[in-house]
Amino acid sequence: MAYLSRLRLTNFRNLTHLDIELSPGVTVYYGPNAQGKTTLLEAVYLLCIAKSFRAENERELVSFEAARSGEQALVDGTIQKMGRSLRVIVGYQPTQRSSQNANGLSYNVRKEIRVNRLKHTAGELIGQVNAVLFSAADIELVQGPPSGRRRFLDILLSQADQAYLKRLQLYYRVVQQRNQLLRLLREGRAESDELAFWDDELVREGASITWQRQEAMRELTPACMRHHEDLSGPEENLEVEYRPSVLLGGDVAEIENNFREALAAASHREWARPITAVGPHRDDFNLTIDGADMGIFASRGQARTLALALRLAEAEFLESVRGEGPVVLFDDALSEMDGSRRHRLLEKATRYEQVLVTTTDLEQVNDFFGPGANYFHVSGGQVWPSDQEGNVGETPVSSAEVEEALEEKIAEASEAANQAIDETV
Ligand code: ATP
Ligand code: MG
């Protein structure tokens, strides 16, 4: 069992100074738009997955003010895991001061990850504590392009098995190299026998990735169908079909053979358009209800429910592989659902050890959780204690009496991250 017990943020988007304690169970963060609710969950996700779920470039995470002054952004979390405490710090140091223009973003950031003071790569952090995020943007899993569904599988498998992420990174480098070679071949600037080496690399890494995805889909599919039926009732007949770019097989060797055949068959296409034409970078999976492709025909509520079923299946998969349930994050994921679907979803999701929920509409959740959850109001980058009715306390949780102690801790955390960052130069 694992849960986040403390979160300290410095210059993280609009959360410039925050130090909050968290408990297991359900915590609701509510408040108007643009106050920092999603940013809070983004920080928690970052501690687990080592990446933001929404920033295109991680320099966006540094508060505008800090980017101007060259100060660093810090996400500092304490995680309780099997009776032990794990301290994870992710720091971003702007490497150049930005220009006058607040969001001109004319700077880069250097990222540094520490777990219990030891330097870690992103690949080493992911999987230490699992997380599953339910977000309003998940509708894209159903209606968006295949890349979103591959990302879903990749994040899930990377959390389940760190070796998967390494293999994936290697595979993408191989695809790039091979594409480069295909271009040179077409221009007559390389010999065709050079391709054999890259084909071998491509097939070896690609077949293992396909195999792992195939096995994951085998578990995810029935779980997704079950959750979907629980949420929407038995009338809708869901099918989930993995659509790999190369034929599946009973073992990795068989997939390797299929991959080689597919590559040979694609050689004309690759000559016409010098881009690696087959492999897991072209995979997809398909969701149909009563035969209708949900990528095209889903209603908003249907797409939303399907996405939620996928996320519930993801949480269940991680729990079964890691023997430990994920931290569950709900970012504004409850809108557009009718009351009964919302209740059924919350019943399922709130059995995990720690569940953090954000909403603009307290009434959407307090009838379900009642006094059984912790409530906080988020306003202007600060977090205020509240009760379930929305009566907000007078002082934010991280200021007033704790201010002095807080400053000390932030200084200490900054020092740790400073030291960490200095060592990379
Ligand atoms: P909503 O209910 O609309 O989803 P929210 O409370 O989830 O709102 P956030 O997405 O957390 O809001 O954003 C909070 C505020 O932080 C927004 O005003 C946003 O523009 C601002 N913001 C985003 N990035 C930065 C940054 N790098 N520096 C300063 N502020 C930022
Ligand atoms: Mg938000």
mmCIF file of C-alpha atoms in Angstrom, residues 2 12 25 72 113 115 144 159 168 223 225 232 237 364-365 418:
data_model
loop_
_atom_site.group_PDB
_atom_site.id
_atom_site.type_symbol
_atom_site.label_atom_id
_atom_site.label_comp_id
_atom_site.label_asym_id
_atom_site.label_seq_id
_atom_site.Cartn_x
_atom_site.Cartn_y
_atom_site.Cartn_z
ATOM 1 C CA ALA A 2 1.273 3.443 -0.852
ATOM 2 C CA PHE A 12 5.174 25.096 -9.667
ATOM 3 C CA GLY A 25 -8.865 7.878 1.801
ATOM 4 C CA GLN A 72 13.828 26.817 -9.739
ATOM 5 C CA ILE A 113 14.984 13.767 -9.904
ATOM 6 C CA VAL A 115 14.557 9.681 -4.491
ATOM 7 C CA GLY A 144 -8.716 10.882 -30.542
ATOM 8 C CA GLN A 159 4.545 1.484 -14.515
ATOM 9 C CA LEU A 168 10.456 1.475 -25.842
ATOM 10 C CA ALA A 223 -11.638 -5.914 -17.172
ATOM 11 C CA MET A 225 -15.748 -4.844 -20.600
ATOM 12 C CA SER A 232 -23.603 1.565 -18.256
ATOM 13 C CA ASN A 237 -22.316 -4.724 -26.033
ATOM 14 C CA GLN A 364 -21.394 16.893 -7.615
ATOM 15 C CA VAL A 365 -19.429 14.872 -5.067
ATOM 16 C CA ASN A 418 20.264 22.882 -5.793
#
